[in-house]
CSV table of C-alpha atoms and ligand atoms in Angstrom, one decimal:
chain,number,residue,atom,x,y,z
A,1,UNK,CA,15.4,104.2,10.6
A,2,UNK,CA,18.8,105.4,9.5
A,3,UNK,CA,20.3,108.7,10.6
A,4,UNK,CA,23.8,109.9,10.0
A,5,UNK,CA,25.4,112.5,12.4
A,6,UNK,CA,28.9,113.7,12.4
A,7,UNK,CA,30.4,114.3,15.8
A,8,UNK,CA,33.7,114.7,17.7
A,9,UNK,CA,34.4,113.7,21.2
A,10,UNK,CA,37.1,114.5,23.8
A,11,UNK,CA,38.3,111.8,26.1
A,12,UNK,CA,40.2,113.0,29.1
A,13,UNK,CA,41.6,116.0,27.2
A,14,UNK,CA,42.7,113.7,24.4
A,15,UNK,CA,41.1,114.2,21.0
A,16,UNK,CA,39.6,111.0,19.6
A,17,UNK,CA,38.7,110.3,16.0
A,18,UNK,CA,35.7,111.8,14.3
A,19,UNK,CA,32.7,109.6,14.5
A,20,UNK,CA,29.6,109.3,12.5
A,21,UNK,CA,26.3,108.2,14.0
A,22,UNK,CA,23.8,105.8,12.6
A,23,UNK,CA,20.6,105.0,14.3
A,24,UNK,CA,19.0,101.6,13.5
A,25,UNK,CA,15.9,100.0,14.7
A,26,UNK,CA,16.4,96.3,15.1
A,27,UNK,CA,15.2,93.4,17.1
A,28,UNK,CA,18.0,91.0,16.9
A,29,UNK,CA,21.8,91.0,16.6
A,30,UNK,CA,21.7,89.5,13.2
A,31,UNK,CA,19.2,92.1,12.0
A,32,UNK,CA,21.3,94.9,13.4
A,33,UNK,CA,24.3,93.4,11.6
A,34,UNK,CA,22.6,93.5,8.2
A,35,UNK,CA,21.4,97.1,8.8
A,36,UNK,CA,25.0,98.2,9.6
A,37,UNK,CA,26.5,96.5,6.6
A,38,UNK,CA,23.9,98.1,4.3
A,39,UNK,CA,24.4,101.5,5.9
A,40,UNK,CA,28.2,101.4,5.7
A,41,UNK,CA,28.0,100.4,2.0
A,42,UNK,CA,25.7,103.2,1.1
A,43,UNK,CA,27.3,106.1,2.9
A,44,UNK,CA,29.6,108.5,1.1
A,45,UNK,CA,31.1,109.7,4.4
A,46,UNK,CA,32.7,106.4,5.2
A,47,UNK,CA,36.0,107.5,3.6
A,48,UNK,CA,36.5,110.1,6.3
A,49,UNK,CA,35.1,108.1,9.2
A,50,UNK,CA,37.5,106.0,11.1
A,51,UNK,CA,34.7,104.7,13.2
A,52,UNK,CA,30.9,105.0,13.2
A,53,UNK,CA,28.6,105.5,16.1
A,54,UNK,CA,25.6,103.3,16.1
A,55,UNK,CA,22.6,103.5,18.3
A,56,UNK,CA,20.6,100.3,18.4
A,57,UNK,CA,17.0,100.8,19.4
A,58,UNK,CA,15.3,97.5,19.7
A,59,UNK,CA,15.0,94.5,21.9
A,60,UNK,CA,18.6,93.5,21.5
A,61,UNK,CA,19.5,94.8,24.9
A,62,UNK,CA,23.3,94.2,25.6
A,63,UNK,CA,24.3,96.9,23.2
A,64,UNK,CA,22.6,100.3,23.4
A,65,UNK,CA,25.1,102.2,21.4
A,66,UNK,CA,28.0,101.0,19.4
A,67,UNK,CA,30.8,101.9,17.2
A,68,UNK,CA,31.4,100.0,14.0
A,69,UNK,CA,35.1,99.9,13.5
A,70,UNK,CA,36.7,98.9,10.4
A,71,UNK,CA,33.7,99.0,8.1
A,72,UNK,CA,36.0,98.1,5.2
A,73,UNK,CA,36.7,94.6,6.4
A,74,UNK,CA,34.6,91.5,5.8
A,75,UNK,CA,33.4,91.3,9.4
A,76,UNK,CA,30.7,93.3,11.1
A,77,UNK,CA,32.6,94.7,14.0
A,78,UNK,CA,30.6,96.4,16.7
A,79,UNK,CA,32.0,98.3,19.6
A,80,UNK,CA,30.0,99.2,22.6
A,81,UNK,CA,30.4,102.9,23.1
A,82,UNK,CA,28.0,102.8,26.0
A,83,UNK,CA,26.8,100.1,28.1
A,84,UNK,CA,23.7,101.3,30.0
A,85,UNK,CA,24.5,104.8,31.0
A,86,UNK,CA,28.3,104.2,30.9
A,87,UNK,CA,30.5,105.5,28.2
A,88,UNK,CA,33.9,104.0,27.4
A,89,UNK,CA,36.8,106.5,27.6
A,90,UNK,CA,39.9,104.4,28.2
A,91,UNK,CA,39.1,101.2,26.5
A,92,UNK,CA,37.3,100.1,23.4
A,93,UNK,CA,35.0,97.1,23.7
A,94,UNK,CA,34.0,95.6,20.3
A,95,UNK,CA,32.0,92.6,19.4
A,96,UNK,CA,32.3,90.6,16.2
A,97,UNK,CA,28.9,89.0,15.8
A,98,UNK,CA,29.8,86.5,13.1
A,99,UNK,CA,33.0,85.4,15.0
A,100,UNK,CA,31.3,85.2,18.4
A,101,UNK,CA,34.1,87.1,20.1
A,102,UNK,CA,34.5,90.2,22.2
A,103,UNK,CA,37.5,92.4,21.8
A,104,UNK,CA,38.5,94.5,24.8
A,105,UNK,CA,41.2,97.0,23.9
A,106,UNK,CA,43.0,99.3,26.3
A,107,UNK,CA,42.9,102.6,24.5
A,108,UNK,CA,45.7,104.7,25.9
A,109,UNK,CA,48.4,104.3,23.3
A,110,UNK,CA,50.0,107.7,24.1
A,111,UNK,CA,51.4,106.2,27.3
A,112,UNK,CA,51.9,102.6,26.1
A,113,UNK,CA,48.4,101.6,27.2
A,114,UNK,CA,49.0,102.0,31.0
A,115,UNK,CA,45.9,101.5,33.1
A,116,UNK,CA,44.4,103.8,35.6
A,117,UNK,CA,41.6,103.1,38.1
A,118,UNK,CA,39.1,104.2,35.4
A,119,UNK,CA,40.7,101.9,32.7
A,120,UNK,CA,40.3,99.0,35.1
A,121,UNK,CA,36.7,99.9,36.0
A,122,UNK,CA,35.9,100.0,32.3
A,123,UNK,CA,37.6,96.7,31.7
A,124,UNK,CA,35.7,95.1,34.6
A,125,UNK,CA,32.4,96.3,33.0
A,126,UNK,CA,33.4,95.1,29.6
A,127,UNK,CA,34.4,91.6,30.9
A,128,UNK,CA,31.1,91.4,32.8
A,129,UNK,CA,29.2,92.2,29.6
A,130,UNK,CA,31.2,89.5,27.8
A,131,UNK,CA,30.4,87.0,30.5
A,132,UNK,CA,26.7,87.8,30.4
A,133,UNK,CA,26.4,87.8,26.6
A,134,UNK,CA,25.6,84.3,25.4
A,135,UNK,CA,26.7,85.3,21.9
A,136,UNK,CA,30.3,85.6,23.0
A,137,UNK,CA,32.4,82.5,23.1
A,138,UNK,CA,35.9,83.9,23.4
A,139,UNK,CA,37.3,87.3,24.7
A,140,UNK,CA,40.4,88.9,23.3
A,141,UNK,CA,42.3,91.4,25.5
A,142,UNK,CA,44.6,93.7,23.6
A,143,UNK,CA,46.1,97.2,23.5
A,144,UNK,CA,45.5,99.9,20.9
A,145,UNK,CA,48.3,100.3,18.4
A,146,UNK,CA,51.4,98.2,17.9
A,147,UNK,CA,53.7,99.8,20.5
A,148,UNK,CA,52.2,98.2,23.6
A,149,UNK,CA,49.8,95.6,24.9
A,150,UNK,CA,49.9,97.3,28.3
A,151,UNK,CA,52.8,98.8,30.3
A,152,UNK,CA,51.1,98.3,33.7
A,153,UNK,CA,49.7,100.8,36.2
A,154,UNK,CA,50.1,104.5,35.4
A,155,UNK,CA,52.9,105.4,37.7
A,156,UNK,CA,51.9,109.1,37.4
A,157,UNK,CA,48.7,108.5,39.4
A,158,UNK,CA,50.2,106.2,42.0
A,159,UNK,CA,50.1,107.6,45.5
A,160,UNK,CA,51.4,106.2,48.8
A,161,UNK,CA,48.0,104.5,49.1
A,162,UNK,CA,47.5,103.1,45.7
A,163,UNK,CA,46.4,104.3,42.2
A,164,UNK,CA,44.2,107.4,42.6
A,165,UNK,CA,41.0,107.6,40.5
A,166,UNK,CA,38.8,110.5,39.6
A,167,UNK,CA,37.0,110.4,43.0
A,168,UNK,CA,40.5,110.7,44.7
A,169,UNK,CA,40.0,107.2,46.3
A,170,UNK,CA,43.3,105.2,46.0
A,171,UNK,CA,42.8,101.6,44.8
A,172,UNK,CA,44.6,98.5,43.5
A,173,UNK,CA,41.6,97.5,41.5
A,174,UNK,CA,43.5,95.6,38.9
A,175,UNK,CA,43.7,92.8,41.4
A,176,UNK,CA,39.9,92.4,41.2
A,177,UNK,CA,40.1,92.4,37.4
A,178,UNK,CA,42.7,89.6,37.5
A,179,UNK,CA,40.2,87.4,39.5
A,180,UNK,CA,37.4,88.3,37.2
A,181,UNK,CA,39.4,87.2,34.1
A,182,UNK,CA,40.3,83.9,35.8
A,183,UNK,CA,36.7,83.3,36.8
A,184,UNK,CA,35.3,84.1,33.4
A,185,UNK,CA,33.8,80.9,32.2
A,186,UNK,CA,35.1,81.6,28.6
A,187,UNK,CA,38.6,81.6,27.3
A,188,UNK,CA,40.4,85.0,27.3
A,189,UNK,CA,43.2,85.4,24.8
A,190,UNK,CA,45.9,88.1,25.2
A,191,UNK,CA,46.8,89.5,21.8
A,192,UNK,CA,50.2,91.1,22.4
A,193,UNK,CA,52.0,93.6,20.1
A,194,UNK,CA,54.8,95.6,21.6
A,195,UNK,CA,55.3,96.0,25.4
A,196,UNK,CA,53.6,93.7,27.9
A,197,UNK,CA,55.4,94.9,31.1
A,198,UNK,CA,54.7,95.4,34.8
A,199,UNK,CA,51.0,95.0,35.6
A,200,UNK,CA,50.4,94.7,31.9
A,201,UNK,CA,52.6,91.6,31.8
A,202,UNK,CA,50.6,90.1,34.8
A,203,UNK,CA,47.4,90.7,32.7
A,204,UNK,CA,48.8,88.6,29.9
A,205,UNK,CA,49.8,85.9,32.4
A,206,UNK,CA,46.3,85.8,33.7
A,207,UNK,CA,44.8,85.3,30.3
A,208,UNK,CA,44.3,81.7,29.2
A,209,UNK,CA,46.4,82.0,26.0
A,210,UNK,CA,48.8,84.5,24.6
A,211,UNK,CA,49.3,85.2,20.9
A,212,UNK,CA,52.4,87.5,20.4
A,213,UNK,CA,53.6,89.5,17.5
A,214,UNK,CA,57.3,89.3,16.7
A,215,UNK,CA,57.7,92.9,18.1
A,216,UNK,CA,56.4,91.9,21.5
A,217,UNK,CA,58.5,92.6,24.6
A,218,UNK,CA,57.7,90.9,28.0
A,219,UNK,CA,58.9,91.7,31.5
A,220,UNK,CA,58.3,92.7,35.1
A,221,UNK,CA,59.5,96.2,36.0
A,222,UNK,CA,58.1,96.4,39.5
A,223,UNK,CA,61.3,96.3,41.6
A,224,UNK,CA,62.7,99.1,39.5
A,225,UNK,CA,59.7,101.4,40.1
A,226,UNK,CA,59.0,100.4,43.7
A,227,UNK,CA,56.3,97.9,43.2
A,228,UNK,CA,55.6,94.1,43.0
A,229,UNK,CA,52.8,91.7,42.3
A,230,UNK,CA,53.4,88.9,44.6
A,231,UNK,CA,50.0,87.4,43.9
A,232,UNK,CA,49.2,85.9,40.5
A,233,UNK,CA,52.2,87.9,39.2
A,234,UNK,CA,54.3,85.3,40.9
A,235,UNK,CA,52.0,82.2,41.2
A,236,UNK,CA,50.8,82.2,37.6
A,237,UNK,CA,54.3,82.8,36.3
A,238,UNK,CA,55.9,80.1,38.5
A,239,UNK,CA,53.3,77.7,37.3
A,240,UNK,CA,54.0,78.7,33.7
A,241,UNK,CA,57.8,79.0,33.5
A,242,UNK,CA,59.1,77.5,36.7
A,243,UNK,CA,60.6,79.0,39.9
A,244,UNK,CA,64.1,79.6,38.5
A,245,UNK,CA,63.0,81.6,35.5
A,246,UNK,CA,60.4,83.5,37.6
A,247,UNK,CA,63.1,84.6,40.0
A,248,UNK,CA,65.2,85.8,37.0
A,249,UNK,CA,62.3,87.8,35.6
A,250,UNK,CA,61.4,89.4,38.9
A,251,UNK,CA,64.8,89.9,40.4
A,252,UNK,CA,66.6,91.3,37.3
A,253,UNK,CA,63.7,93.1,35.7
A,254,UNK,CA,65.0,92.3,32.3
A,255,UNK,CA,62.9,92.6,29.2
A,256,UNK,CA,62.5,89.6,26.9
A,257,UNK,CA,61.8,89.6,23.2
A,258,UNK,CA,59.0,87.5,21.7
A,259,UNK,CA,61.2,84.5,20.8
A,260,UNK,CA,62.7,84.4,24.3
A,261,UNK,CA,59.3,84.6,25.8
A,262,UNK,CA,58.1,81.7,23.6
A,263,UNK,CA,61.1,79.6,24.6
A,264,UNK,CA,60.3,80.3,28.2
A,265,UNK,CA,56.6,79.4,27.8
A,266,UNK,CA,55.4,82.9,28.5
A,267,UNK,CA,53.3,82.9,25.3
A,268,UNK,CA,51.8,80.3,23.1
A,269,UNK,CA,53.0,81.4,19.7
A,270,UNK,CA,54.8,84.2,17.9
A,271,UNK,CA,53.7,85.5,14.5
A,272,UNK,CA,54.7,88.5,12.3
A,273,UNK,CA,53.0,91.6,13.5
A,274,UNK,CA,50.9,91.9,10.3
A,275,UNK,CA,49.4,88.5,10.9
A,276,UNK,CA,48.7,88.9,14.6
A,277,UNK,CA,45.0,89.5,14.3
A,278,UNK,CA,44.5,86.9,11.7
A,279,UNK,CA,46.2,84.3,13.8
A,280,UNK,CA,44.3,85.3,16.9
A,281,UNK,CA,41.0,84.9,15.0
A,282,UNK,CA,42.2,81.5,13.8
A,283,UNK,CA,42.7,80.3,17.4
A,284,UNK,CA,39.3,81.6,18.4
A,285,UNK,CA,37.6,79.8,15.5
A,286,UNK,CA,39.2,76.5,16.6
A,287,UNK,CA,38.2,77.0,20.2
A,288,UNK,CA,34.6,77.9,19.2
A,289,UNK,CA,34.2,74.6,17.3
A,290,UNK,CA,34.6,72.7,20.6
A,291,UNK,CA,32.1,72.1,23.4
A,292,UNK,CA,31.7,75.3,25.5
A,293,UNK,CA,31.0,73.4,28.7
A,294,UNK,CA,34.2,71.3,28.3
A,295,UNK,CA,36.2,74.5,27.8
A,296,UNK,CA,34.5,76.1,30.7
A,297,UNK,CA,35.3,73.2,33.1
A,298,UNK,CA,38.8,72.8,31.8
A,299,UNK,CA,39.6,76.5,32.3
A,300,UNK,CA,38.5,76.3,35.9
A,301,UNK,CA,40.4,73.0,36.5
A,302,UNK,CA,43.7,74.4,35.0
A,303,UNK,CA,43.4,77.5,37.2
A,304,UNK,CA,42.6,75.4,40.3
A,305,UNK,CA,46.1,73.9,40.1
A,306,UNK,CA,47.6,77.3,41.0
A,307,UNK,CA,47.7,79.5,44.1
A,308,UNK,CA,44.3,80.8,45.1
A,309,UNK,CA,42.7,84.2,45.3
A,310,UNK,CA,43.2,84.4,49.1
A,311,UNK,CA,47.0,84.3,48.6
A,312,UNK,CA,46.6,87.0,45.9
A,313,UNK,CA,44.7,89.2,48.3
A,314,UNK,CA,47.4,88.8,51.0
A,315,UNK,CA,50.0,89.7,48.4
A,316,UNK,CA,47.9,92.8,47.3
A,317,UNK,CA,47.8,94.0,50.9
A,318,UNK,CA,51.6,93.8,51.1
A,319,UNK,CA,51.9,95.9,48.0
A,320,UNK,CA,49.5,98.5,49.5
A,321,UNK,CA,51.6,98.7,52.6
A,322,UNK,CA,54.8,98.9,50.6
A,323,UNK,CA,53.6,101.8,48.5
A,324,UNK,CA,53.4,103.9,51.7
A,325,UNK,CA,57.2,103.6,52.3
A,326,UNK,CA,60.0,105.9,51.1
A,327,UNK,CA,61.6,102.9,49.3
A,328,UNK,CA,58.6,102.4,47.0
A,329,UNK,CA,58.3,106.2,46.7
A,330,UNK,CA,61.9,106.4,45.4
A,331,UNK,CA,61.1,103.9,42.7
A,332,UNK,CA,58.0,105.9,41.6
A,333,UNK,CA,59.7,109.3,41.8
A,334,UNK,CA,62.7,108.0,39.8
A,335,UNK,CA,60.5,106.8,37.0
A,336,UNK,CA,58.6,110.0,36.8
A,337,UNK,CA,61.8,112.0,36.9
A,338,UNK,CA,63.3,109.8,34.2
A,339,UNK,CA,66.3,108.8,36.3
A,340,UNK,CA,67.8,105.6,37.7
A,341,UNK,CA,66.3,104.8,41.2
A,342,UNK,CA,68.7,105.0,44.1
A,343,UNK,CA,67.8,102.3,46.6
A,344,UNK,CA,71.2,102.3,48.3
A,345,UNK,CA,70.0,103.9,51.6
A,346,UNK,CA,67.3,101.3,52.2
A,347,UNK,CA,68.3,98.5,54.6
A,348,UNK,CA,68.5,94.8,53.9
A,349,UNK,CA,67.3,93.6,57.2
A,350,UNK,CA,68.6,90.3,58.6
B,1,LIG,C1,57.0,100.4,28.6
B,1,LIG,C2,58.3,101.0,28.3
B,1,LIG,C3,59.5,100.0,28.3
B,1,LIG,C4,58.2,101.7,26.9
B,1,LIG,O1,59.4,102.4,26.6
B,1,LIG,P1,59.5,103.4,25.4
B,1,LIG,O2,60.9,103.9,25.3
B,1,LIG,O3,58.9,102.7,24.2
B,1,LIG,O4,58.4,104.5,25.7
B,1,LIG,P2,58.5,105.6,26.8
B,1,LIG,O5,59.2,105.1,28.0
B,1,LIG,O6,59.0,106.9,26.2
B,1,LIG,O7,56.9,105.8,27.1
B,1,LIG,C5,56.1,106.6,26.3
B,1,LIG,C6,55.3,107.5,27.3
B,1,LIG,O8,54.5,106.6,28.1
B,1,LIG,C7,54.7,106.8,29.5
B,1,LIG,N1,54.6,105.6,30.2
B,1,LIG,C8,54.9,104.4,29.8
B,1,LIG,N2,54.7,103.5,30.8
B,1,LIG,C9,54.2,104.2,31.8
B,1,LIG,C10,53.7,103.9,33.2
B,1,LIG,N3,53.7,102.6,33.6
B,1,LIG,N4,53.3,104.9,33.9
B,1,LIG,C11,53.2,106.1,33.5
B,1,LIG,N5,53.6,106.5,32.3
B,1,LIG,C12,54.1,105.6,31.5
B,1,LIG,C13,56.1,107.4,29.5
B,1,LIG,O9,56.4,108.1,30.7
B,1,LIG,C14,56.2,108.2,28.2
B,1,LIG,O10,55.5,109.4,28.6
B,1,LIG,P3,56.1,110.8,28.0
B,1,LIG,O11,55.2,111.9,28.6
B,1,LIG,O12,57.5,110.9,28.5
B,1,LIG,O13,56.0,110.7,26.5
B,1,LIG,C15,58.6,102.1,29.4
B,1,LIG,O14,57.7,103.2,29.2
B,1,LIG,C16,58.5,101.6,30.8
B,1,LIG,O15,59.4,101.0,31.3
B,1,LIG,N6,57.4,102.0,31.4
B,1,LIG,C17,57.2,101.7,32.9
B,1,LIG,C18,56.6,100.3,33.0
B,1,LIG,C19,56.3,100.2,34.5
B,1,LIG,O16,57.1,100.3,35.4
B,1,LIG,N7,55.0,99.9,34.8
B,1,LIG,C20,54.4,99.9,36.1
B,1,LIG,C21,54.8,98.6,36.9
B,1,LIG,S1,53.9,98.5,38.5
B,1,LIG,C22,52.4,98.0,38.0
B,1,LIG,O17,52.1,98.0,36.8
B,1,LIG,C23,51.4,97.6,39.0
B,1,LIG,C24,50.1,98.0,38.9
B,1,LIG,C25,49.2,97.6,39.9
B,1,LIG,O18,47.9,98.1,39.8
B,1,LIG,C26,49.5,96.7,40.9
B,1,LIG,C27,48.6,96.3,41.8
B,1,LIG,C28,48.9,95.4,42.8
B,1,LIG,C29,50.2,94.9,42.9
B,1,LIG,C30,51.1,95.3,42.0
B,1,LIG,C31,50.8,96.2,41.0
B,1,LIG,C32,51.7,96.7,40.0
B,1,LIG,O19,53.0,96.2,40.1
């Protein structure tokens, strides 16, 4: 069955692209793929559609509804619009069947792909789906657009008790996401264009590999905005670039261009922006040719050489306590008021 419906949706007050719906009965992923390709070729509306909503009704359970992005490319690209009764608002989660990889894209380009409690909850769900889906061999984490991979927590929703979600409960849930990415028994690649700063930079550190575009900018901004990640944000970085450089990155809060980041060891390679996706796919293909069990064990073994999640939890608790102070509040307020923070009145205790 094929049905085409035009629709428009609002996400958190932001208008998203117009979408077209197709409903397809299918029993397998491959079968669904061929339906979609056929459908997208036939339809006259494809010119005006930037994405297509697809409802899969069949025994292929992991995707109940999906968006086909990029119908003009060679690949069948599916994006979960819903998983179960859940709709994505702040991310896009898309799967490329033939490439066996899952793309998780932070979808808040208007604020440099900052994350909120909701963004993180959606990422947690998308990573869980990727873990459970045996068709997926590699996960790619990225940000929508070319301006930013992710610029960290949304300072606008930070309170003295953490980042506040829709239910008004403050949380630091990105710390759970970090653990989830590290425990995922499949490689996670950060595909970085533009800014990867603050908590966004920690996310790229947590990923197993980082492919950067030549416009990428890396750095930790925490001490400027009254924050720090003294968990993996420090242990993973120290492991990666050494203690001296880690101190420089955190103490000075400088930003580093892609070449500097590569020289430091913060990313694996740098490619021109227009080749970023192609290069990322190339790395995925090479990984996917190898034994999944070997990769799984090696990922865990490499991570086991770093500080553990208990230390990360202790560090997270200290951030939580810090957010309640006037010192942290000065950093947050200054950022929101677009001024330099004034930390001069805060004591340096002996
Ligand atoms: C990223 C930038 C360097 C980009 O600069 P640029 O000049 O290109 O763009 P703008 O500054 O004009 O930004 C456009 C637009 O986006 C808004 N925005 C950007 N980043 C944020 C943000 N993090 N929070 C809120 N809003 C943001 C910006 O205000 C503009 O909005 P307009 O309305 O004015 O158009 C630059 O934007 C920048 O430096 N951003 C701040 C980066 C930052 O400090 N991030 C937060 C660090 S703290 C953190 O991420 C964090 C989160 C956690 O959950 C933790 C948990 C546990 C421990 C530690 C945590 C932690 O440290």
